[in-house]
């Protein structure tokens, strides 16, 4: 048993880790074996260093401390107060329905924009959705978007969303109360709190904070949002979707208040068959831009400042469910989804009722505002780090024209101001980057490490040591 533990640690992590554990166990026999492990570290450790998490900047630490559970609670209760936010509900009643909710979100964001010195602007892009599946009559679908203009690299964009529509059991029932406290007032409250804290500050790249409509009817609001950005050839280098981030208590009462799941899809949805075959041939199927984004989030947001563990799920979404990140993936943008660790389906998509003593409905009493605040910290750490780091390097290639047991990587400058580059790598069977080599301000690097044995990535390094997500090389 102990020996198996040792083998597992040797294969995937640094031996110093294993050493600690083994010394604690005081098993002489196993300690002897440790020497062999040190000699055969994999990948070889002659070059580079063990990768470290990225610490938040002083500015980011200050911003994280400003996240306020009381404000998050007030936002969620306000959204619940509109009775229903069903996409087909009234848009003319000032107090009830999705129109009133839309107007309130816009006015809230405008109050933050007023303090931004003109750098934050709020709009409500809309279109008339014709009759479709789950849309029995034409309806005005409006998103609410706050744009915070980047200071030095405004054409590079990051997007964060929550959906402000809600539903009950019958997807076409737009009359009954659909509080949607968790699904998804929680996600809307997260980005509203981030917009408030960010409005008076200046990220390098541009951030779009978006409340999207019609998630429940078929992702129409986010599809419209992503398509608009694609039509304008916008360089979106990351999208964070927050949907159902309100509770850490599961249907058996199990609690996991310091974990957030992060769903990240594998094969990019927009690659051609030939591109996918190439990706599979080089073992790049676990290195889509969405997965690199998820690894980045874990590096910058799993720390004592957020108090959270990020459970990356290598999957597009949960079974039988979808979300607004899919709309962005469909436009070729890296996009991931945050969702609480233990969903209670009695509290989602349900008519409010008590049945055999079971309370159904997506009510505020099932939301944990401290938990939502920690999720907001994770999002802020990720978003602010992305928007202040340089963009990802472009056209990253590995030379494969002749046989060789070293690796020649090449890349081109990305968007923004890089002061250097790092090559990262890991064994092919481990989930996260393990090793890094700072190669400086160059556009190629030859490493004495075989491309056959590891997965490489290249990332940009900016002022203050902020890194971009990594990009894997394709044969060039
Ligand atoms: C749809 O609603 C938006 C408000 O979000 C409004 O500006 C727009 O004029 C409406 N469109 C139509 C066709 O009524
Ligand atoms: C995107 O462009 C296409 C082609 O011009 C157009 O048909 C479509 O309406 C546009 N969509 C959006 C959301 O702008
Ligand atoms: C970079 O790669 C893209 C395709 O991914 C290609 O269209 C472009 O020409 C390349 N740029 C350079 C400078 O090689
Ligand atoms: C592989 O590495 C060895 C040892 O460094 C070297 O002698 C040999 O020439 C290399 N082979 C190729 C094909 O580069
Ligand atoms: Zn949802």
Coordinates of N, CA, C and O and ligand atoms in Angstrom, one line a residue, residues 275 394-395 412, ligand 3:
X275 N -7.3 19.3 -39.0 CA -6.7 19.9 -37.8 C -6.8 19.0 -36.6 O -5.9 18.9 -35.8
X394 N 1.9 33.7 -30.5 CA 1.2 33.2 -31.6 C 2.1 32.3 -32.5 O 3.3 32.3 -32.4
X395 N 1.5 31.5 -33.3 CA 2.2 30.6 -34.3 C 3.3 29.9 -33.6 O 4.4 29.9 -34.1
X412 N 5.8 33.5 -32.4 CA 5.7 35.0 -32.7 C 5.1 35.7 -31.6 O 4.3 35.2 -30.8
Ligands
LIG3 C1 0.2 32.4 -38.0 O1 -0.7 31.3 -38.2 C2 -1.9 31.6 -38.8 C3 -2.8 30.4 -38.8 O2 -2.9 29.9 -37.5 C4 -1.6 32.1 -40.2 O3 -2.8 32.5 -40.8 C5 -0.7 33.2 -40.2 O4 -0.3 33.6 -41.5 C6 0.6 32.9 -39.4 N1 1.4 34.1 -39.2 C7 2.6 34.1 -39.5 C8 3.3 35.5 -39.4 O5 3.3 33.1 -39.9

